[in-house]
Amino acid sequence: MADLGDGSKSPAPRKRADARRNEKTLLDAAAAAFVTSGVDVPVRDIAAKAGVGVGTIYRHFPTRADLIVAVYQHQVEACVQAGPALLASSSTPYASLAAWIDLFVDFLVTKHGLAKAMQSGDSAYQSLHGSFIDRLVPVCGQLLEAAGAAGEIRPGIGGFELMFAVGNLCSGADYGDARYDARRMVGLLVAGLRAD
């Protein structure tokens, strides 16, 4: 902290905390806007939802790609943090696994337009998939191990394998056919993990 000359310290840490809080508000507003309108939603709509001016968004995220990447990473981190919290608070390890998979499904099915953006060739998106795998597979693995150790699920199921299967089931939601319910299909998959 900088010395102000009168023995007091600067309020920089508070500003940093405020900046983090403001950024979280922006990211939450952008995520909500992406759910309803896709990643191409006008920035003014995100600003209105966050209660800030458009300039504030551009100050934090100079390009749309910067905003999309930040929202994606913010939501990945929320899933990462949810794993241990669910293990600590759920009635059983299987219940924590099922609840986490439900959060993961929310994460996947609300990414309207993200796949197209990621295939755009914009270098900002290149590391997203790798960081997604690096951050989420260990959490899923931890939940599977806990449920396996409790004898609640079949042994030998890996985090990557389960997440890949869930991802494939969720990709069907992109086709917009009301007869397909990704959440129901994932529920059947998770129920099938149960030990006999």
XYZ file of N, CA and C in Angstrom:
588
model
N 0.826 -1.190 0.000
C 0.000 0.000 0.000
C 0.864 1.244 0.000
N 0.399 2.250 -0.645
C 1.154 3.498 -0.712
C 0.927 4.306 0.544
N 1.989 4.972 1.012
C 1.902 5.857 2.161
C 1.439 7.220 1.673
N 0.393 7.753 2.295
C -0.155 9.043 1.880
C 0.547 10.215 2.550
N 1.572 9.956 3.345
C 2.328 11.031 3.962
C 1.804 11.406 5.336
N 0.578 11.043 5.650
C 0.042 11.378 6.959
C -0.070 10.138 7.839
N 0.586 9.071 7.415
C 0.584 7.840 8.197
C -0.568 6.920 7.845
N -1.501 7.388 7.047
C -2.624 6.513 6.688
C -2.287 5.744 5.419
N -2.973 4.689 5.222
C -2.755 3.850 4.052
C -3.801 4.181 2.991
N -3.461 3.933 1.739
C -4.408 4.187 0.653
C -5.503 3.118 0.670
N -6.685 3.442 0.164
C -7.778 2.477 0.154
C -7.738 1.553 -1.063
N -6.542 1.284 -1.607
C -6.428 0.474 -2.829
C -7.065 -0.906 -2.705
N -6.862 -1.651 -1.569
C -7.492 -2.964 -1.507
C -9.022 -2.883 -1.604
N -9.633 -1.849 -1.038
C -11.081 -1.698 -1.138
C -11.482 -1.470 -2.586
N -10.709 -0.647 -3.283
C -11.012 -0.415 -4.701
C -10.887 -1.718 -5.484
N -9.884 -2.503 -5.149
C -9.728 -3.770 -5.852
C -10.913 -4.687 -5.557
N -11.368 -4.709 -4.314
C -12.530 -5.522 -3.967
C -13.772 -5.005 -4.691
N -13.921 -3.687 -4.757
C -15.050 -3.104 -5.490
C -14.956 -3.451 -6.974
N -13.757 -3.384 -7.517
C -13.567 -3.698 -8.933
C -13.917 -5.155 -9.200
N -13.515 -6.044 -8.284
C -13.856 -7.465 -8.448
C -15.364 -7.663 -8.381
N -16.001 -6.979 -7.456
C -17.457 -7.090 -7.304
C -18.161 -6.552 -8.546
N -17.684 -5.411 -9.056
C -18.271 -4.841 -10.269
C -18.087 -5.771 -11.465
N -16.905 -6.366 -11.555
C -16.648 -7.291 -12.660
C -17.561 -8.504 -12.556
N -17.755 -9.023 -11.337
C -18.650 -10.168 -11.147
C -20.071 -9.798 -11.555
N -20.518 -8.593 -11.209
C -21.849 -8.139 -11.602
C -21.977 -8.096 -13.118
N -20.949 -7.570 -13.782
C -20.952 -7.525 -15.248
C -20.987 -8.929 -15.846
N -20.181 -9.826 -15.294
C -20.122 -11.185 -15.824
C -21.438 -11.927 -15.607
N -22.045 -11.737 -14.451
C -23.340 -12.371 -14.189
C -24.409 -11.833 -15.132
N -24.403 -10.523 -15.350
C -25.376 -9.913 -16.266
C -25.152 -10.403 -17.691
N -23.897 -10.489 -18.103
C -23.598 -10.969 -19.455
C -24.009 -12.433 -19.606
N -23.737 -13.248 -18.592
C -24.125 -14.660 -18.653
C -25.630 -14.799 -18.789
N -26.375 -14.009 -18.017
C -27.840 -14.057 -18.102
C -28.319 -13.612 -19.482
N -27.688 -12.597 -20.038
C -28.060 -12.120 -21.377
C -27.710 -13.160 -22.440
N -26.598 -13.865 -22.259
C -26.218 -14.908 -23.207
C -27.242 -16.042 -23.203
N -27.789 -16.351 -22.014
C -28.784 -17.417 -21.910
C -30.025 -17.069 -22.728
N -30.491 -15.836 -22.600
C -31.741 -15.461 -23.267
C -31.549 -15.048 -24.722
N -30.394 -14.441 -25.044
C -30.235 -13.865 -26.378
C -29.007 -14.341 -27.137
N -28.191 -15.189 -26.549
C -26.987 -15.664 -27.211
C -25.814 -14.719 -27.024
N -24.639 -15.157 -27.471
C -23.420 -14.383 -27.247
C -23.347 -13.125 -28.103
N -24.248 -12.992 -29.069
C -24.269 -11.794 -29.908
C -25.213 -10.717 -29.384
N -25.693 -10.884 -28.162
C -26.594 -9.899 -27.563
C -25.928 -8.511 -27.589
N -26.677 -7.454 -27.864
C -26.081 -6.114 -27.861
C -25.483 -5.758 -26.488
N -24.334 -5.137 -26.509
C -23.653 -4.753 -25.268
C -24.530 -3.827 -24.437
N -25.328 -2.980 -25.086
C -26.204 -2.073 -24.322
C -27.210 -2.858 -23.475
N -27.643 -4.040 -23.950
C -28.564 -4.872 -23.168
C -27.872 -5.419 -21.924
N -26.618 -5.822 -22.089
C -25.842 -6.318 -20.947
C -25.619 -5.185 -19.948
N -25.268 -4.012 -20.449
C -25.034 -2.852 -19.579
C -26.295 -2.517 -18.794
N -27.443 -2.532 -19.459
C -28.702 -2.230 -18.772
C -28.978 -3.257 -17.684
N -28.745 -4.523 -17.981
C -28.978 -5.599 -17.002
C -28.044 -5.453 -15.805
N -26.813 -4.975 -16.063
C -25.826 -4.805 -14.987
C -25.980 -3.477 -14.259
N -26.766 -2.567 -14.841
C -26.941 -1.255 -14.223
C -25.739 -0.351 -14.389
N -25.027 -0.495 -15.511
C -23.843 0.325 -15.786
C -23.946 0.883 -17.201
N -23.049 1.781 -17.525
C -22.988 2.307 -18.875
C -22.211 1.362 -19.786
N -22.437 1.497 -21.073
C -21.744 0.679 -22.066
C -20.235 0.859 -21.951
N -19.801 2.092 -21.666
C -18.374 2.374 -21.539
C -17.721 1.559 -20.430
N -18.462 1.277 -19.366
C -17.921 0.482 -18.269
C -17.607 -0.927 -18.748
N -18.483 -1.484 -19.557
C -18.233 -2.827 -20.078
C -16.993 -2.823 -20.961
N -16.905 -1.830 -21.864
C -15.742 -1.779 -22.746
C -14.447 -1.488 -21.998
N -14.540 -0.815 -20.863
C -13.344 -0.552 -20.058
C -12.819 -1.867 -19.464
N -13.741 -2.736 -19.043
C -13.345 -4.034 -18.482
C -13.033 -5.061 -19.574
N -13.814 -5.020 -20.657
C -13.712 -6.014 -21.725
C -13.715 -5.295 -23.066
N -12.538 -4.940 -23.574
C -12.451 -4.128 -24.793
C -13.102 -4.737 -26.034
N -13.165 -6.068 -26.105
C -13.793 -6.698 -27.266
C -14.862 -7.677 -26.795
N -15.765 -8.034 -27.704
C -16.795 -9.030 -27.387
C -16.129 -10.356 -27.010
N -15.057 -10.712 -27.712
C -14.347 -11.954 -27.398
C -13.831 -11.931 -25.961
N -13.310 -10.785 -25.511
C -12.831 -10.674 -24.130
C -13.971 -10.939 -23.152
N -15.148 -10.399 -23.451
C -16.310 -10.582 -22.580
C -16.761 -12.042 -22.583
N -16.847 -12.648 -23.750
C -17.283 -14.043 -23.847
C -16.320 -14.958 -23.091
N -15.040 -14.757 -23.287
C -14.035 -15.569 -22.595
C -14.152 -15.387 -21.085
N -14.312 -14.160 -20.626
C -14.414 -13.894 -19.192
C -15.657 -14.542 -18.596
N -16.787 -14.469 -19.298
C -18.016 -15.108 -18.807
C -17.813 -16.614 -18.718
N -17.263 -17.185 -19.757
C -17.016 -18.624 -19.811
C -16.129 -19.049 -18.640
N -15.014 -18.333 -18.432
C -14.093 -18.675 -17.350
C -14.738 -18.472 -15.975
N -15.539 -17.437 -15.836
C -16.254 -17.160 -14.592
C -17.182 -18.324 -14.252
N -17.882 -18.832 -15.254
C -18.812 -19.926 -15.019
C -18.086 -21.248 -14.782
N -16.964 -21.456 -15.440
C -16.154 -22.643 -15.169
C -15.708 -22.623 -13.714
N -15.218 -21.475 -13.248
C -14.763 -21.377 -11.861
C -15.899 -21.610 -10.871
N -17.104 -21.165 -11.208
C -18.261 -21.420 -10.341
C -18.518 -22.922 -10.236
N -18.384 -23.644 -11.355
C -18.545 -25.107 -11.336
C -17.430 -25.766 -10.530
N -16.226 -25.265 -10.663
C -15.091 -25.807 -9.914
C -15.343 -25.660 -8.418
N -15.753 -24.489 -7.994
C -15.979 -24.234 -6.570
C -17.188 -24.984 -6.029
N -18.154 -25.271 -6.885
C -19.367 -25.966 -6.445
C -19.080 -27.413 -6.050
N -18.100 -28.051 -6.685
C -17.821 -29.462 -6.388
C -17.556 -29.729 -4.919
N -16.511 -29.134 -4.346
C -16.230 -29.373 -2.930
C -17.357 -28.888 -2.014
N -18.006 -27.792 -2.385
C -19.105 -27.280 -1.556
C -20.253 -28.281 -1.519
N -20.571 -28.880 -2.659
C -21.644 -29.883 -2.699
C -21.256 -31.139 -1.929
N -19.998 -31.558 -2.027
C -19.558 -32.724 -1.258
C -19.719 -32.486 0.238
N -19.451 -31.265 0.656
C -19.536 -30.938 2.081
C -20.982 -30.785 2.565
N -21.893 -30.411 1.670
C -23.246 -30.080 2.131
C -24.335 -31.071 1.722
N -24.061 -31.960 0.791
C -25.090 -32.886 0.319
C -25.230 -34.076 1.257
N -26.375 -34.732 1.187
C -26.655 -35.853 2.083
C -25.781 -37.070 1.767
N -25.428 -37.253 0.498
C -24.572 -38.374 0.100
C -23.636 -37.909 -1.017
N -22.542 -38.632 -1.227
C -21.673 -38.291 -2.357
C -22.402 -38.390 -3.704
N -23.299 -39.381 -3.856
C -24.057 -39.487 -5.108
C -24.938 -38.261 -5.299
N -25.560 -37.779 -4.237
C -26.405 -36.571 -4.329
C -25.562 -35.375 -4.744
N -24.336 -35.283 -4.237
C -23.462 -34.167 -4.623
C -23.061 -34.292 -6.085
N -22.790 -35.505 -6.549
C -22.449 -35.737 -7.954
C -23.625 -35.351 -8.851
N -24.816 -35.803 -8.504
C -26.006 -35.495 -9.310
C -26.262 -33.993 -9.354
N -26.100 -33.312 -8.222
C -26.320 -31.859 -8.181
C -25.263 -31.139 -9.022
N -24.024 -31.613 -8.960
C -22.955 -30.982 -9.748
C -23.182 -31.193 -11.238
N -23.581 -32.384 -11.622
C -23.873 -32.650 -13.031
C -25.011 -31.748 -13.499
N -25.984 -31.497 -12.644
C -27.080 -30.593 -12.989
C -26.548 -29.174 -13.255
N -25.608 -28.717 -12.436
C -24.973 -27.413 -12.668
C -24.183 -27.415 -13.974
N -23.511 -28.511 -14.240
C -22.738 -28.650 -15.470
C -23.663 -28.594 -16.692
N -24.819 -29.234 -16.588
C -25.801 -29.182 -17.673
C -26.258 -27.743 -17.887
N -26.543 -27.021 -16.803
C -26.908 -25.600 -16.927
C -25.833 -24.843 -17.687
N -24.597 -25.102 -17.326
C -23.460 -24.447 -17.973
C -23.446 -24.745 -19.473
N -23.671 -25.998 -19.840
C -23.578 -26.397 -21.241
C -24.743 -25.916 -22.099
N -25.954 -26.040 -21.595
C -27.113 -25.759 -22.453
C -27.411 -24.273 -22.584
N -26.724 -23.441 -21.825
C -26.977 -22.000 -21.913
C -25.943 -21.266 -22.757
N -25.138 -21.985 -23.499
C -24.062 -21.360 -24.264
C -24.482 -21.078 -25.708
N -25.622 -20.439 -25.889
C -26.133 -20.134 -27.222
C -25.132 -19.292 -28.015
N -24.666 -19.844 -29.112
C -23.753 -19.115 -29.986
C -22.294 -19.266 -29.627
N -21.980 -19.881 -28.494
C -20.577 -19.989 -28.098
C -19.800 -20.897 -29.049
N -20.390 -22.006 -29.444
C -19.688 -22.922 -30.345
C -19.312 -22.213 -31.633
N -20.234 -21.438 -32.187
C -19.955 -20.700 -33.424
C -18.838 -19.674 -33.194
N -18.901 -18.980 -32.060
C -17.867 -17.994 -31.745
C -16.501 -18.666 -31.613
N -16.467 -19.838 -30.975
C -15.203 -20.538 -30.768
C -14.619 -21.052 -32.084
N -15.464 -21.267 -33.080
C -14.985 -21.733 -34.377
C -14.678 -20.582 -35.320
N -14.746 -19.349 -34.819
C -14.551 -18.164 -35.653
C -13.095 -17.925 -36.034
N -12.179 -18.613 -35.381
C -10.765 -18.399 -35.654
C -10.152 -17.311 -34.788
N -10.942 -16.644 -33.955
C -10.439 -15.606 -33.055
C -9.500 -16.262 -32.038
N -8.285 -15.778 -31.954
C -7.281 -16.375 -31.074
C -7.666 -16.291 -29.597
N -8.567 -15.394 -29.250
C -8.995 -15.257 -27.857
C -9.637 -16.533 -27.328
N -10.193 -17.351 -28.223
C -10.911 -18.555 -27.805
C -10.055 -19.810 -27.765
N -8.827 -19.734 -28.225
C -8.014 -20.937 -28.402
C -7.783 -21.726 -27.120
N -7.639 -21.080 -26.004
C -7.309 -21.794 -24.773
C -8.541 -22.204 -23.963
N -9.729 -21.815 -24.402
C -10.924 -22.082 -23.598
C -11.180 -23.561 -23.364
N -11.170 -24.348 -24.414
C -11.507 -25.761 -24.248
C -10.508 -26.454 -23.330
N -9.227 -26.168 -23.508
C -8.207 -26.776 -22.664
C -8.363 -26.404 -21.199
N -8.653 -25.134 -20.927
C -8.818 -24.725 -19.529
C -10.081 -25.333 -18.942
N -11.111 -25.472 -19.749
C -12.364 -26.109 -19.338
C -12.072 -27.539 -18.866
N -11.359 -28.295 -19.677
C -11.017 -29.678 -19.330
C -10.116 -29.714 -18.094
N -9.072 -28.883 -18.092
C -8.118 -28.875 -16.983
C -8.768 -28.544 -15.646
N -9.759 -27.670 -15.654
C -10.378 -27.225 -14.404
C -11.521 -28.142 -13.954
N -12.327 -28.647 -14.886
C -13.535 -29.370 -14.497
C -13.367 -30.880 -14.353
N -12.518 -31.495 -15.150
C -12.365 -32.952 -15.063
C -11.913 -33.391 -13.663
N -10.951 -32.725 -13.026
C -10.568 -33.154 -11.676
C -11.714 -33.042 -10.656
N -12.547 -32.028 -10.789
C -13.680 -31.873 -9.863
C -14.667 -33.018 -10.060
N -14.993 -33.294 -11.314
C -15.893 -34.410 -11.607
C -15.288 -35.717 -11.098
N -13.996 -35.894 -11.305
C -13.310 -37.091 -10.819
C -13.389 -37.229 -9.309
N -13.234 -36.122 -8.601
C -13.319 -36.140 -7.134
C -14.713 -36.570 -6.679
N -15.737 -36.055 -7.349
C -17.112 -36.420 -7.001
C -17.375 -37.893 -7.303
N -16.877 -38.379 -8.440
C -17.040 -39.790 -8.786
C -16.316 -40.690 -7.782
N -15.102 -40.289 -7.399
C -14.344 -41.088 -6.422
C -15.079 -41.180 -5.095
N -15.633 -40.060 -4.642
C -16.355 -40.057 -3.369
C -17.589 -40.960 -3.445
N -18.333 -40.874 -4.538
C -19.528 -41.712 -4.684
C -19.131 -43.182 -4.833
N -18.022 -43.450 -5.531
C -17.538 -44.818 -5.669
C -17.080 -45.390 -4.339
N -16.339 -44.593 -3.561
C -15.850 -45.037 -2.259
C -17.012 -45.334 -1.302
N -18.128 -44.639 -1.487
C -19.311 -44.874 -0.651
C -20.136 -46.049 -1.167
N -19.712 -46.652 -2.292
C -20.429 -47.781 -2.862
C -21.734 -47.396 -3.546
N -21.865 -46.115 -3.899
C -23.121 -45.636 -4.482
C -23.168 -45.728 -6.004
N -21.994 -45.794 -6.656
C -21.968 -45.888 -8.119
C -21.064 -47.034 -8.540
N -21.215 -47.411 -9.805
C -20.363 -48.454 -10.378
C -18.917 -47.957 -10.402
N -17.964 -48.826 -10.183
C -16.558 -48.400 -10.218
C -16.058 -48.204 -11.645
N -14.962 -47.483 -11.765
C -14.258 -47.384 -13.032
C -14.751 -46.310 -13.974
N -15.539 -45.367 -13.512
C -16.031 -44.288 -14.375
C -15.127 -43.078 -14.153
N -14.582 -42.543 -15.235
C -13.679 -41.401 -15.135
C -14.398 -40.083 -15.357
N -13.817 -39.014 -14.829
C -14.401 -37.684 -14.958
C -14.527 -37.234 -16.405
N -13.481 -37.442 -17.192
C -13.539 -37.027 -18.596
C -14.625 -37.797 -19.337
N -14.672 -39.092 -19.097
C -15.646 -39.954 -19.761
C -17.085 -39.499 -19.473
N -17.383 -39.230 -18.212
C -18.729 -38.804 -17.843
C -19.046 -37.431 -18.424
N -18.103 -36.496 -18.321
C -18.350 -35.153 -18.848
C -18.525 -35.167 -20.362
N -17.781 -36.016 -21.049
C -17.915 -36.141 -22.497
C -19.312 -36.654 -22.849
N -19.774 -37.652 -22.103
C -21.106 -38.209 -22.353
C -22.186 -37.158 -22.093
N -22.064 -36.431 -20.995
C -23.033 -35.376 -20.680
C -23.004 -34.307 -21.767
N -21.816 -33.911 -22.203
C -21.688 -32.915 -23.263
C -22.380 -33.342 -24.541
N -22.217 -34.610 -24.897
C -22.868 -35.111 -26.103
C -24.384 -35.113 -25.956
N -24.878 -35.491 -24.795
C -26.326 -35.463 -24.583
C -26.865 -34.031 -24.634
N -26.090 -33.087 -24.124
C -26.527 -31.683 -24.128
C -26.466 -31.059 -25.514
N -25.591 -31.577 -26.373
C -25.475 -30.982 -27.702
C -26.757 -31.142 -28.508
N -27.576 -32.129 -28.173
C -28.858 -32.315 -28.847
C -29.798 -31.149 -28.644
N -29.609 -30.399 -27.567
C -30.467 -29.241 -27.285
C -30.259 -28.131 -28.311
N -29.113 -28.135 -28.992
C -28.809 -27.102 -29.982
C -29.715 -27.164 -31.206
N -30.363 -28.297 -31.411
C -31.192 -28.457 -32.603
C -32.582 -27.869 -32.446
N -32.946 -27.462 -31.238
C -34.195 -26.741 -31.020
C -35.464 -27.563 -31.169
N -35.359 -28.866 -31.094
C -36.545 -29.716 -31.179
C -37.101 -29.904 -29.771
N -38.335 -29.453 -29.549
C -38.940 -29.505 -28.217
C -39.128 -30.933 -27.710
N -39.054 -31.898 -28.591
C -39.214 -33.294 -28.159
C -37.975 -33.816 -27.448
N -36.852 -33.106 -27.565
C -35.618 -33.555 -26.938
C -35.379 -32.770 -25.659
N -35.237 -33.468 -24.552
C -34.988 -32.849 -23.253
C -33.623 -33.316 -22.747
N -32.625 -32.485 -22.949
C -31.258 -32.841 -22.566
C -31.163 -33.143 -21.080
N -31.839 -32.362 -20.266
C -31.761 -32.569 -18.814
C -32.318 -33.953 -18.434
N -33.390 -34.357 -19.082
C -33.981 -35.676 -18.810
C -33.007 -36.786 -19.226
N -32.380 -36.636 -20.378
C -31.437 -37.646 -20.851
C -30.225 -37.751 -19.925
N -29.737 -36.592 -19.468
C -28.599 -36.613 -18.543
C -29.028 -37.239 -17.218
N -30.247 -36.976 -16.780
C -30.758 -37.597 -15.558
C -30.764 -39.116 -15.655
N -31.143 -39.627 -16.817
C -31.124 -41.078 -17.030
C -29.689 -41.615 -16.987
N -28.773 -40.873 -17.594
C -27.363 -41.279 -17.560
C -26.849 -41.332 -16.119
N -27.112 -40.294 -15.355
C -26.625 -40.239 -13.967
C -27.281 -41.327 -13.135
N -28.564 -41.592 -13.357
C -29.234 -42.683 -12.637
C -28.582 -44.017 -12.973
N -28.115 -44.165 -14.220
C -27.464 -45.403 -14.640
C -26.101 -45.631 -14.014
N -25.548 -44.618 -13.370
C -24.272 -44.770 -12.679
C -24.415 -45.551 -11.377
N -25.639 -45.595 -10.859
C -25.863 -46.208 -9.545
C -25.392 -47.660 -9.514
N -24.827 -48.045 -8.393
C -24.416 -49.426 -8.196
C -25.665 -50.287 -8.054
N -25.565 -51.527 -8.493
C -26.731 -52.436 -8.386
C -27.043 -52.711 -6.933
